[in-house]
Every structure is written in structure tokens, then in C-alpha cells.
Short mmCIF file of C-alpha atoms and ligand atoms in Angstrom, two decimals:
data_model
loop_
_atom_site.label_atom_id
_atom_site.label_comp_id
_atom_site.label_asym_id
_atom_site.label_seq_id
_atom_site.Cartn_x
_atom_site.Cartn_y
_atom_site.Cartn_z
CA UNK A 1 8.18 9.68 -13.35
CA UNK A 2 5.00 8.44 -11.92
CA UNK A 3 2.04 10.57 -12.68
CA UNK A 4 -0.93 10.37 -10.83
CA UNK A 5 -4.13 11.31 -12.84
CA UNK A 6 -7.41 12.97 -10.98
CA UNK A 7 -9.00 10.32 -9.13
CA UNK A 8 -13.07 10.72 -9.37
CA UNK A 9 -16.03 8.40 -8.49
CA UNK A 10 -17.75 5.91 -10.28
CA UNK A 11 -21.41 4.07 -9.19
CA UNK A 12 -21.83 0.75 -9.84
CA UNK A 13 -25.36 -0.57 -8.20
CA UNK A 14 -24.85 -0.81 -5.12
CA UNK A 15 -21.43 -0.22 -4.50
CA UNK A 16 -18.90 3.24 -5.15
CA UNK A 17 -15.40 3.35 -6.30
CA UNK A 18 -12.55 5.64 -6.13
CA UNK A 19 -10.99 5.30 -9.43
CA UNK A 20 -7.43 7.38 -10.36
CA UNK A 21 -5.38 6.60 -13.18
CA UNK A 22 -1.74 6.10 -12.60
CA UNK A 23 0.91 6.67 -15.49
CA UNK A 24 4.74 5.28 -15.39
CA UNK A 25 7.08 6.47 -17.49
CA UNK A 26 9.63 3.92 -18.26
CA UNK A 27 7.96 1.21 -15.77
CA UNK A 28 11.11 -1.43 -14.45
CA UNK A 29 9.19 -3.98 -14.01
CA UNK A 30 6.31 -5.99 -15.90
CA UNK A 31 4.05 -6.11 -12.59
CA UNK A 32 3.95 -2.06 -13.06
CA UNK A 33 2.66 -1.19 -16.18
CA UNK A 34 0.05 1.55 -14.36
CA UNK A 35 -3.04 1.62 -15.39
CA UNK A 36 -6.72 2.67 -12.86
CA UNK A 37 -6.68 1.71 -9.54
CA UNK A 38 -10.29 1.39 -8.09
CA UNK A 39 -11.01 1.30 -4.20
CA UNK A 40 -14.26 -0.32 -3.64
CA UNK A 41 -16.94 0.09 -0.65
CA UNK A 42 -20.43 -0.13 -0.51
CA UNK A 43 -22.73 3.02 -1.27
CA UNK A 44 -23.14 4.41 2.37
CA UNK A 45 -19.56 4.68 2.28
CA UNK A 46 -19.64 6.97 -0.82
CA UNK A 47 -19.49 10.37 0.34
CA UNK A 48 -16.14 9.56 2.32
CA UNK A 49 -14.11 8.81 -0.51
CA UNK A 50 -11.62 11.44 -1.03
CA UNK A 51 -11.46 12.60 -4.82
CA UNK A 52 -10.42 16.13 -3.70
CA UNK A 53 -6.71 14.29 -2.66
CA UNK A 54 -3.96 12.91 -3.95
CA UNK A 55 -2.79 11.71 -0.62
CA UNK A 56 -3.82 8.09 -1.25
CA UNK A 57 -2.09 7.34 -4.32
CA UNK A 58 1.06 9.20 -3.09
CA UNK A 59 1.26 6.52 -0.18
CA UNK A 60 0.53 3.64 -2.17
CA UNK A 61 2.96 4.53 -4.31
CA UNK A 62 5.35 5.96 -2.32
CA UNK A 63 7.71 2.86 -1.12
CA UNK A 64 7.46 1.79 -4.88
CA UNK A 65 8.90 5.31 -6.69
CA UNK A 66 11.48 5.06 -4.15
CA UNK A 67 12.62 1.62 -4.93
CA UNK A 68 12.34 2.29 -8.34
CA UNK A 69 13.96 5.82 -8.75
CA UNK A 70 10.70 7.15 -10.07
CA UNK A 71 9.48 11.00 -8.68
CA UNK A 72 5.96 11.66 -8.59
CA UNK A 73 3.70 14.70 -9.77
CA UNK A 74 0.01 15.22 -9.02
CA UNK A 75 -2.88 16.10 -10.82
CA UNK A 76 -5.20 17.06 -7.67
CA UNK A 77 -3.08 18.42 -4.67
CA UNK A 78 -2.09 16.80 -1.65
CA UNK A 79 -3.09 17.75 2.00
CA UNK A 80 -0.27 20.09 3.57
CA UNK A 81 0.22 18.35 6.42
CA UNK A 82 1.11 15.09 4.42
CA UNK A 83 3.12 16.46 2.29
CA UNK A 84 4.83 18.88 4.98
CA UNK A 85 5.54 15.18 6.77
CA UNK A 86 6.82 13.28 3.83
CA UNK A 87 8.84 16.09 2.14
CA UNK A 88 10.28 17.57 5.24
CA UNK A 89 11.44 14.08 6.86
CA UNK A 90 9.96 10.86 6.00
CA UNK A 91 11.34 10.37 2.35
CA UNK A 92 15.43 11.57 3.97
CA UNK A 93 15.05 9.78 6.87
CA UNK A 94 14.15 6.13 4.98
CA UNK A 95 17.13 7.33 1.94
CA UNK A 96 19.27 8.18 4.53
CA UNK A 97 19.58 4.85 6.30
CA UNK A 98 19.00 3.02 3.39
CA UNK A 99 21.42 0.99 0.64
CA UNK A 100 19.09 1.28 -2.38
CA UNK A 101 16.55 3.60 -1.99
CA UNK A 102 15.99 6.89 -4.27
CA UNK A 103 15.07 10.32 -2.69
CA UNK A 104 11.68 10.60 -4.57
CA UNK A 105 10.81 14.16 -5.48
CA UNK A 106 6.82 15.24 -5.59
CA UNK A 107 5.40 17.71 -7.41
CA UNK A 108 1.79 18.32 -6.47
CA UNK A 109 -0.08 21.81 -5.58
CA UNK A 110 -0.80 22.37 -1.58
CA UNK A 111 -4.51 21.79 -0.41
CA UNK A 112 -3.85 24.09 3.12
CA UNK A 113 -7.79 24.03 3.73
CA UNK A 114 -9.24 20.73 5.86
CA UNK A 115 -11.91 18.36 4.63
CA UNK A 116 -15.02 17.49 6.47
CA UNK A 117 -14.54 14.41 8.67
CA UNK A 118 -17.03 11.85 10.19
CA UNK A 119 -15.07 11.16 12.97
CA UNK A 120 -15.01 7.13 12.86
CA UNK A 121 -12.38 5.48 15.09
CA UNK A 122 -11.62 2.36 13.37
CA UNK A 123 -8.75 -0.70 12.93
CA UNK A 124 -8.46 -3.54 11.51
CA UNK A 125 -11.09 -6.49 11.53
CA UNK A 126 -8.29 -9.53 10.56
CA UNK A 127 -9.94 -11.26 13.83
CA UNK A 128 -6.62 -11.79 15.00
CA UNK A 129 -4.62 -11.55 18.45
CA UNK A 130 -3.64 -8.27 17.06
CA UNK A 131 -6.97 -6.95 15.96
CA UNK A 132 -8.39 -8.37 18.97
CA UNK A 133 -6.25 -6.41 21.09
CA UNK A 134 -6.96 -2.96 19.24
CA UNK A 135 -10.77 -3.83 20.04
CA UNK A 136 -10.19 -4.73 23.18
CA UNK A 137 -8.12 -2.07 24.42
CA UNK A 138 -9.97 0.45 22.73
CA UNK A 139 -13.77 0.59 23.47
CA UNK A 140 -15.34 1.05 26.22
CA UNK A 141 -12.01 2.98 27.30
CA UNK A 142 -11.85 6.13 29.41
CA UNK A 143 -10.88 8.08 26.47
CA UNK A 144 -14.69 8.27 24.60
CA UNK A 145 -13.39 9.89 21.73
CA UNK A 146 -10.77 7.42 20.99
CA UNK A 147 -12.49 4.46 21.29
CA UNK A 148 -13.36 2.58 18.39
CA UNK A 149 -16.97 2.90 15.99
CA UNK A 150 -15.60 0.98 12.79
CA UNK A 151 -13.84 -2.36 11.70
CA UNK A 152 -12.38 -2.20 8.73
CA UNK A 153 -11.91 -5.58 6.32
CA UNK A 154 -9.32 -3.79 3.02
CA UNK A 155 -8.45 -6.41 0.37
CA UNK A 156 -4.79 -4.46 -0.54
CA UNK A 157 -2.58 -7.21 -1.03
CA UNK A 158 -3.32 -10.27 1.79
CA UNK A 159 -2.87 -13.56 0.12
CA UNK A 160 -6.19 -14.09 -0.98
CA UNK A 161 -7.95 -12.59 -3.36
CA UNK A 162 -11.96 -11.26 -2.66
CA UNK A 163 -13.45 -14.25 -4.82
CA UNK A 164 -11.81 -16.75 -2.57
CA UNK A 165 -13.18 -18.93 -0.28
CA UNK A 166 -10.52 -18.14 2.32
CA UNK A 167 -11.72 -14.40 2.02
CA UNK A 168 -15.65 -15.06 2.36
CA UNK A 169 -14.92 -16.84 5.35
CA UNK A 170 -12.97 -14.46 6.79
CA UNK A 171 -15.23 -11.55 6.13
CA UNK A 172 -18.21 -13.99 7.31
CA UNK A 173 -16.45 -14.36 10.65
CA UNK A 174 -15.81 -10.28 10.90
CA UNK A 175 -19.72 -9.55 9.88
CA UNK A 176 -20.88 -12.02 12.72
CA UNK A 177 -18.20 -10.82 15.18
CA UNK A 178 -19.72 -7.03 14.09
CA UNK A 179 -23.27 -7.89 14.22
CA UNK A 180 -23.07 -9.42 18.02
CA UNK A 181 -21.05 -6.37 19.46
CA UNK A 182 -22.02 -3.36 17.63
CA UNK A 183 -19.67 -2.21 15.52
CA UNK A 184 -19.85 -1.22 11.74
CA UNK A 185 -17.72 -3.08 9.18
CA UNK A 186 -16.23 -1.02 6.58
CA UNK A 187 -15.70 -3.59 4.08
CA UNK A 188 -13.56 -2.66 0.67
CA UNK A 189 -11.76 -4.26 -2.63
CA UNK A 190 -8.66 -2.77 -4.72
CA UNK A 191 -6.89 -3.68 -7.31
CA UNK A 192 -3.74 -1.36 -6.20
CA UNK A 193 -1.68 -5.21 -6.52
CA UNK A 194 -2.92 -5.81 -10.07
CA UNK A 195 -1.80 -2.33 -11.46
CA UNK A 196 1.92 -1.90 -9.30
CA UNK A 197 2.83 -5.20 -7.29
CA UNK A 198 4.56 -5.05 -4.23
CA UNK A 199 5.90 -7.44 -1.86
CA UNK A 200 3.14 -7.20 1.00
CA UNK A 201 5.80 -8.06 3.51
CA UNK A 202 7.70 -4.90 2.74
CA UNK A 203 5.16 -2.63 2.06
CA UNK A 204 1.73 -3.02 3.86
CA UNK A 205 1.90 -0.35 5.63
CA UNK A 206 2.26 1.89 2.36
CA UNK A 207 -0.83 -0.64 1.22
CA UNK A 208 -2.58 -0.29 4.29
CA UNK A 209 -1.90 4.08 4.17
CA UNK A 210 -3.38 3.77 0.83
CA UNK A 211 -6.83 2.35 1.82
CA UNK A 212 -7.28 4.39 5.08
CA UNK A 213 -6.47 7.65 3.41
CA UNK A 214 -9.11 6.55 0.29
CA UNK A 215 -11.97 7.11 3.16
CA UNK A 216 -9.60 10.05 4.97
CA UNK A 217 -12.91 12.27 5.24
CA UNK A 218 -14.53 8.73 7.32
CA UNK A 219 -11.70 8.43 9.94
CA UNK A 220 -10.42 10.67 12.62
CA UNK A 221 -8.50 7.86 14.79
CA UNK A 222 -7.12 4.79 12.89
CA UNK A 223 -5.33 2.37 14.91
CA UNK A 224 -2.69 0.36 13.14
CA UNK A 225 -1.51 -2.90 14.68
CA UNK A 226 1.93 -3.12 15.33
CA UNK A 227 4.02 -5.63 13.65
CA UNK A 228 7.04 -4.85 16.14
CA UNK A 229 7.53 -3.52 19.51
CA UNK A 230 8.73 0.16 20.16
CA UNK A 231 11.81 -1.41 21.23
CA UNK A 232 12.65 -2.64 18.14
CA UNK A 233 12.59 0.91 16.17
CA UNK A 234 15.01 1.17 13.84
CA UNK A 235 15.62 3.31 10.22
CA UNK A 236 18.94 1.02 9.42
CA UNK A 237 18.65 -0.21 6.21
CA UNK A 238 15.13 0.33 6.34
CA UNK A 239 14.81 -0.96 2.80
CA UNK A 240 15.52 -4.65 3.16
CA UNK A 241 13.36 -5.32 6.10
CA UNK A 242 9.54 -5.32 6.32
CA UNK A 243 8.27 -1.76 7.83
CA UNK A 244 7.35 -2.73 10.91
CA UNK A 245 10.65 -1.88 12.30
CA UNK A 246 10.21 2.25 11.79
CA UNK A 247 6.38 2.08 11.88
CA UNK A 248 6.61 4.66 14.64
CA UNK A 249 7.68 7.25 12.36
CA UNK A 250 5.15 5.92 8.82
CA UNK A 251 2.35 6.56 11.46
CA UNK A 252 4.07 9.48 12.76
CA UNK A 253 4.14 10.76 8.91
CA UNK A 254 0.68 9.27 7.91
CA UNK A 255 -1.10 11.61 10.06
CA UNK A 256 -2.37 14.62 8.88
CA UNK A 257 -5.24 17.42 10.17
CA UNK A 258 -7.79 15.40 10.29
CA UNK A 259 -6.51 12.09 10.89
CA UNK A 260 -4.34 10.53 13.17
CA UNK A 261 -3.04 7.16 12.74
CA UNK A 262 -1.05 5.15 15.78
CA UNK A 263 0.62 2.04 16.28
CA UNK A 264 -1.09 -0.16 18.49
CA UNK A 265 -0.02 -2.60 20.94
CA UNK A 266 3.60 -1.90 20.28
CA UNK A 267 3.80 -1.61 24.43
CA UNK A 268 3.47 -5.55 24.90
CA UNK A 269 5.14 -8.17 23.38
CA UNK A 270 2.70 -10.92 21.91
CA UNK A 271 1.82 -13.13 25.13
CA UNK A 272 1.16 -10.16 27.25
CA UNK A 273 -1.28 -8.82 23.99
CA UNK A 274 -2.58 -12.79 24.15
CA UNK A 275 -3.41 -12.56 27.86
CA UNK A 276 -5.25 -9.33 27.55
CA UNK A 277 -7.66 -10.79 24.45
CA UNK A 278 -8.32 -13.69 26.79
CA UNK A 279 -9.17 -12.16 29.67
CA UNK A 280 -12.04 -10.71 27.49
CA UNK A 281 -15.11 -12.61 26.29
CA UNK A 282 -15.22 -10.75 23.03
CA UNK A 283 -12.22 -12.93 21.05
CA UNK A 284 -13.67 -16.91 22.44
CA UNK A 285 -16.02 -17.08 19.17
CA UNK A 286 -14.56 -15.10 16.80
CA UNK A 287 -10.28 -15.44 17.25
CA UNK A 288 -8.82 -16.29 13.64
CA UNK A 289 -5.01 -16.55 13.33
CA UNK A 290 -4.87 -19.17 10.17
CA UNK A 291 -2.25 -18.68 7.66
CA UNK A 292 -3.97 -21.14 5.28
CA UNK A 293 -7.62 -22.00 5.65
CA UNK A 294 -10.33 -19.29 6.37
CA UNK A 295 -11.30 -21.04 9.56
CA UNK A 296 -8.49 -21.86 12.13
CA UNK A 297 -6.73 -25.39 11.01
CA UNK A 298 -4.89 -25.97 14.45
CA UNK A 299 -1.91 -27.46 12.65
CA UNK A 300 -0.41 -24.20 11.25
CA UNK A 301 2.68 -22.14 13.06
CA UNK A 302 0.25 -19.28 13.51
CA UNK A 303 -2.26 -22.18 15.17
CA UNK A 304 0.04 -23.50 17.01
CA UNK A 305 1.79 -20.63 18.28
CA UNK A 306 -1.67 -18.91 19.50
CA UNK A 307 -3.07 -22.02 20.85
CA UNK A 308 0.08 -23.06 22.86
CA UNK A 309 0.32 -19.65 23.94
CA UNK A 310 -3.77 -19.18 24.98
CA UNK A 311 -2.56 -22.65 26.92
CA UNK A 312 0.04 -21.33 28.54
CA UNK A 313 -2.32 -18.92 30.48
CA UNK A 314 -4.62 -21.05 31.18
CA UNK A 315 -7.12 -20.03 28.88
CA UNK A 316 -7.43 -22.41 25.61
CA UNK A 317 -10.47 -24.41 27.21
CA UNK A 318 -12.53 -20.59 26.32
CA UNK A 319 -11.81 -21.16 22.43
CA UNK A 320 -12.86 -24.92 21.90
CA UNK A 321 -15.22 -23.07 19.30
CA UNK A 322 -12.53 -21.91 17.34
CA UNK A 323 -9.70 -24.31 18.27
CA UNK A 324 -9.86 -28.06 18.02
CA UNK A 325 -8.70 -27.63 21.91
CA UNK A 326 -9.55 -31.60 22.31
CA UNK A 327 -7.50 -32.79 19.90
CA UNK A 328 -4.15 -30.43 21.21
CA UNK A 329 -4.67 -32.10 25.23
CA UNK A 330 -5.32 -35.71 23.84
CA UNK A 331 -2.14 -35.16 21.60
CA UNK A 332 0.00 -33.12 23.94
CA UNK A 333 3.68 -34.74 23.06
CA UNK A 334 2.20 -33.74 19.36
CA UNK A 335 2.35 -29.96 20.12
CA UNK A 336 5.03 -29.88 22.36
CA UNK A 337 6.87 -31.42 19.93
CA UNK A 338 6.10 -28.46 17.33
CA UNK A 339 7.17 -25.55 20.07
CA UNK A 340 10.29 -27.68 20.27
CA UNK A 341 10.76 -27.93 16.47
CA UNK A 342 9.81 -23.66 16.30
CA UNK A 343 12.30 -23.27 19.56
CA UNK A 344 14.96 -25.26 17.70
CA UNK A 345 14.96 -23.06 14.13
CA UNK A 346 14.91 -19.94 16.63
CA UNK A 347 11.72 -18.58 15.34
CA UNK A 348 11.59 -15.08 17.42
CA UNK A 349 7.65 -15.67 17.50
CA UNK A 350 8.04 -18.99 20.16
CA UNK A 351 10.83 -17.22 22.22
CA UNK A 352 8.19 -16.16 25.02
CA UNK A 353 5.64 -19.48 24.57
CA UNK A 354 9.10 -22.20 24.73
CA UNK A 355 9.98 -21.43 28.65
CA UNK A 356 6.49 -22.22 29.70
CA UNK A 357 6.72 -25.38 28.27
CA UNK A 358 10.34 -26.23 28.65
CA UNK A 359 10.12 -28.63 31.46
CA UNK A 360 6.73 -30.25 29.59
CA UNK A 361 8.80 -31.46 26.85
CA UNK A 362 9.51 -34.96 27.07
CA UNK A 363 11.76 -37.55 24.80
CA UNK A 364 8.83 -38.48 22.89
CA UNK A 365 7.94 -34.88 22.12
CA UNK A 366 11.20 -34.23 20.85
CA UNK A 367 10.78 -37.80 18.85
CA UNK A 368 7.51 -36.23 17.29
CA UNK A 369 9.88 -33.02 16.67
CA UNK A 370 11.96 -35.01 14.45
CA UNK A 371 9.37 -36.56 12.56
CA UNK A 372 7.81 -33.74 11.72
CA UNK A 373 11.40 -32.16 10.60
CA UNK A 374 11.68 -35.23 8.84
CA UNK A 375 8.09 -35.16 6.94
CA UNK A 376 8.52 -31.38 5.97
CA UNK A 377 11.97 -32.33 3.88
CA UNK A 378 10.06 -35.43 2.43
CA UNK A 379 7.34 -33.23 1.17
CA UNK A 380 9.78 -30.66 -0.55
CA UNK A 381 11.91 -33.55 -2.12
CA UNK A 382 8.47 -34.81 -3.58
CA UNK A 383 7.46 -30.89 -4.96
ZN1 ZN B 401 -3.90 -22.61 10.77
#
């Protein structure tokens, strides 16, 4: 049994957190011992944490109890709508198609009557192709009420931790990027990882839930980017795959009165999202895809696959800012080689970058293809 405590608020100077203990009986793991989870943000985002729910917690927790065979009871009550959406079909439809995954039972009272709401439209401020898209597509749209007020920057799980130097940077580039266009940056810590660890692969969106629904009473629209495309929607043993495969139905579930939560982009597969954030001035600055430094590094697969791609419109010569775009034309066979290495292992991500470059490939790309193969197996014979 997980039991989740009355979360309340706590002032620290100038910031306000959303503190709720959580208690596990018979934890399985070391890395879940419970204990208080806090959810940071700055003062002026004080009076939209939600105390009054247990909503949060429940998603946070949710992939976890049901991993775990753990049910959950409440101390404050959970929105209807939520609960109506989890209880009804969310928790049977993940069991159901699953090999290992417990039907989690939760015990909470029913809050029927709906919070106040601000009304933000927000997503995510990563700074990515992704997050670029959201923007993109959403401001400035037809649809006024749907078009986006807030970035958020949540520190749920990511690699890095908030002390990091990969994380300052990265929130340094999002403040900048919100500064020159007009947008407000929700920026806020956890330590949900600390107290129950997950695998951020499998569970961000139940991470991600977590942090939206701890300002629920800040956001009316909250666009999620999608990890996979609609296409790809599938429940089938749900539980060994990362979530963006039924993401159409978490969102679907996620959503309550007040807020509604979609999955964004899922309409275009990655070069088609690529052209769109190039065709608009906002990303040439600002675009950060790294997997390893807080800055772009060129040389990593995320680099490389967003550069190649951005080159494959016609469009990397806009990011020389961000990319070292003289360095990939005077070392073309370099880069080629790399899509050939990606093509080669079958990495899904290069299957719509390798036919533009196909015919570009020469014998001493493919050389530099082997070298690098060769280097990355010298390098884990010397760790
Ligand atoms: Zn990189």
C-alpha cells in the first residue's frame, strides 16, 4: 500500500513548495523508501499549487504501484474527472495488455467541485525540435485560446540534476529564448526521483503528469510533445516499452475539468516537425538538441541527426549560432560517414535523414564510418 499524506505549502524566501509525504508499506526496492516529495517554483507561482488534490501524487506514482503491486489511498481527495478516467479505463486498459503489471486499486474521497484556473497554455521549454515545434505551431495560431502564454523548464527526472552545469545552461538558454519573444518561464525543482526512482525512459510521462498537475489551478491547455507518432499507438505490452507508444490515451486520461493535456506533433514524423521549426526565425538562436553538454556539441547522435537533417532542407547555414555549421561542410565525408554508421545499426531516428544523403555517401565516408565503429569498441575495451 502506498499512502499518500496531505500535501500543504511551505515558504522558503523567495521560492514556494508543494510538499506531501508519501508512505510505502513494504517498499521492493531500496530507491523507494518514501519519504516528502517537494515541487519547487518561485513565489508568483504560489497560489497555483494545488494542496486541495491528490491528483499529482496519484500520477507520479501511478506507473510505480502498478509495477510494484502496491494500491494507493489518499489523504486529500482526488478530482472526479481523474479518477473517473483512471479507475474507469486507464489502469485495465495498461493491465490488460500488459505481462507484469498489477491492477492498482485507489482509495481516495471524490472532489466533484472545480478549482479556480488561470488559464495558462503552456509546454515544454527543452529548446528542442520538439519544443520548438509546440511553440511554433501554437502561438500566434487562429485558435487564441489555445495558443501558448507559458514555457515550462520541470527538473522530474532528466539526466541532470538542478546544480549542474548542464542544467544552468539549459535554463540560461530557455530564459533568453523567453525574454526575446515574450513568453513566461515557469521554472521548477523536485525531488519525486530521490524519494521513488523510476526509469525516466518508461515513465516520464507519469513524471511529467506529476509536475503539470502540481500547478493544475495555473494551466488550462498543456501541450505534451510526442515521443511517437499516432501511427504508432499501441497498449501491447505496454509495460516493457517507454510510454510514448499509448500516449494518446495517458493524455486522453490526464485531462480533467479544468485541464486538458494533448499530444503534440504526433501528426508529422521528425523531418517534417524539423522543416516547420526552420521555416521559422524563432528556433536559429536558441535550438538545443545535446544529449551531453548544455550547449550543442555537434558530435553527438542527437547533433548529428538534427544538423544533417536541418541540412537536408536546406536550412543549417540559419543555425551557425548554435551549430558549428563550418566545421560539418569542411568535414562533409566526416558526417556522412556518421548517417552511414546510424543507417547501418538501423537506428529508426536516421530512417527519413539516410535517403537524402544516400547518393552523397562516398568510399571515404564509409572509411570514416568504420573508424568511428572502430574507435567506439576501442573506448569500451579501455572502460
Ligand atoms: Zn551534442
Amino acid at each position: 500500500m502506498i499512502t499518500i499524506k496531505k500535501p500543504f505549502i511551505e515558504h522558503e524566501g523567495e521560492y514556494a513548495s508543494l510538499k506531501c509525504e508519501i508512505i510505502i508499506q513494504d517498499p521492493t526496492s531500496e530507491n523507494a523508501r518514501g519519504g516528502v516529495i517537494f515541487f519547487k517554483v518561485k513565489n508568483e507561482y504560489a497560489p497555483y499549487l494545488t494542496y486541495e488534490r491528490s491528483d499529482a501524487y496519484i500520477i507520479g506514482l501511478l506507473k510505480y504501484a502498478m509495477s510494484n503491486k502496491h494500491d494507493i489511498q489518499c489523504e486529500t481527495p482526488v478530482s472526479e474527472t481523474l479518477l473517473f478516467n483512471l479507475d474507469t479505463f486507464f489502469i485495465d486498459s495498461l493491465v490488460s495488455n500488459s505481462k507484469n503489471l498489477y491492477r492498482t486499486k485507489i482509495y481516495a474521497d471524490i472532489a466533484s467541485d472545480v478549482l479556480p484556473n488561470d488559464g495558462a497554455v503552456g509546454t515544454g521549454a527543452s529548446m528542442g525540435i520538439d519544443s520548438f515545434h509546440s511553440i511554433i505551431n501554437h502561438s500566434k495560431s487562429r485558435f487564441p485560446q489555445h495558443d501558448i502564454t507559458h514555457l515550462s523548464f520541470h527538473n522530474v527526472g532528466a539526466s541532470y540534476g538542478s546544480g549542474s552545469s548542464v542544467y544552468k545552461e539549459r535554463l540560461h538558454n530557455a530564459e533568453m529564448f523567453c525574454k526575446e519573444y515574450g513568453y513566461k518561464l515557469v521554472v521548477s525543482d523536485s525531488n519525486i526521483q530521490d524519494v521513488i526512482w523510476q526509469d525516466h525512459y518508461l515513465t516520464h510521462h507519469y513524471t511529467s503528469g506529476f509536475a503539470i498537475f502540481c500547478l493544475q489551478k495555473l494551466w488550462k491547455v498543456y501541450y505534451y510533445a510526442s515521443s511517437s507518432p499516432y501511427s504508432e499507438f499501441t497498449l501491447k505490452n505496454n509495460d516493457l516499452y517507454a510510454p510514448g507508444r499509448y500516449e494518446l490515451l495517458t493524455v486522453y486520461a490526464f485531462s480533467t475539468d479544468i485541464l486538458k493535456i494533448y499530444s503534440e506533433g504526433a501528426t508529422k514524423n521528425r523531418l517534417e516537425k524539423t522543416h516547420l521549426v526552420a521555416d521559422s526565425p524563432l528556433s536559429y538562436k536558441y535550438l538545443n538538441v545535446c544529449m551531453i553538454q548544455g550547449h550543442n556539441c555537434g558530435e553527438c547522435e542527437k547533433c548529428i541527426r538534427t544538423m544533417t537533417m536541418l541540412d537536408a532542407i536546406g536550412s543549417l547555414n540559419n543555425y551557425s549560432s548554435v551549430f558549428p555549421v563550418d566545421k560539418y561542410y569542411n568535414n562533409y565525408d566526416y558526417y556522412m560517414g556518421r548517417i552511414y554508421y546510424y543507417h547501418k545499426r538501423g537506428l529508426h531516428a536516421f530512417d527519413s535523414i539516410y535517403p537524402h544523403f544516400k547518393d552523397k555517401i562516398t568510399f571515404k565516408a564509409k572509411l570514416n564510418a568504420l573508424k568511428y565503429t572502430f574507435n567506439l569498441i576501442k573506448s569500451k575495451f579501455r572502460k
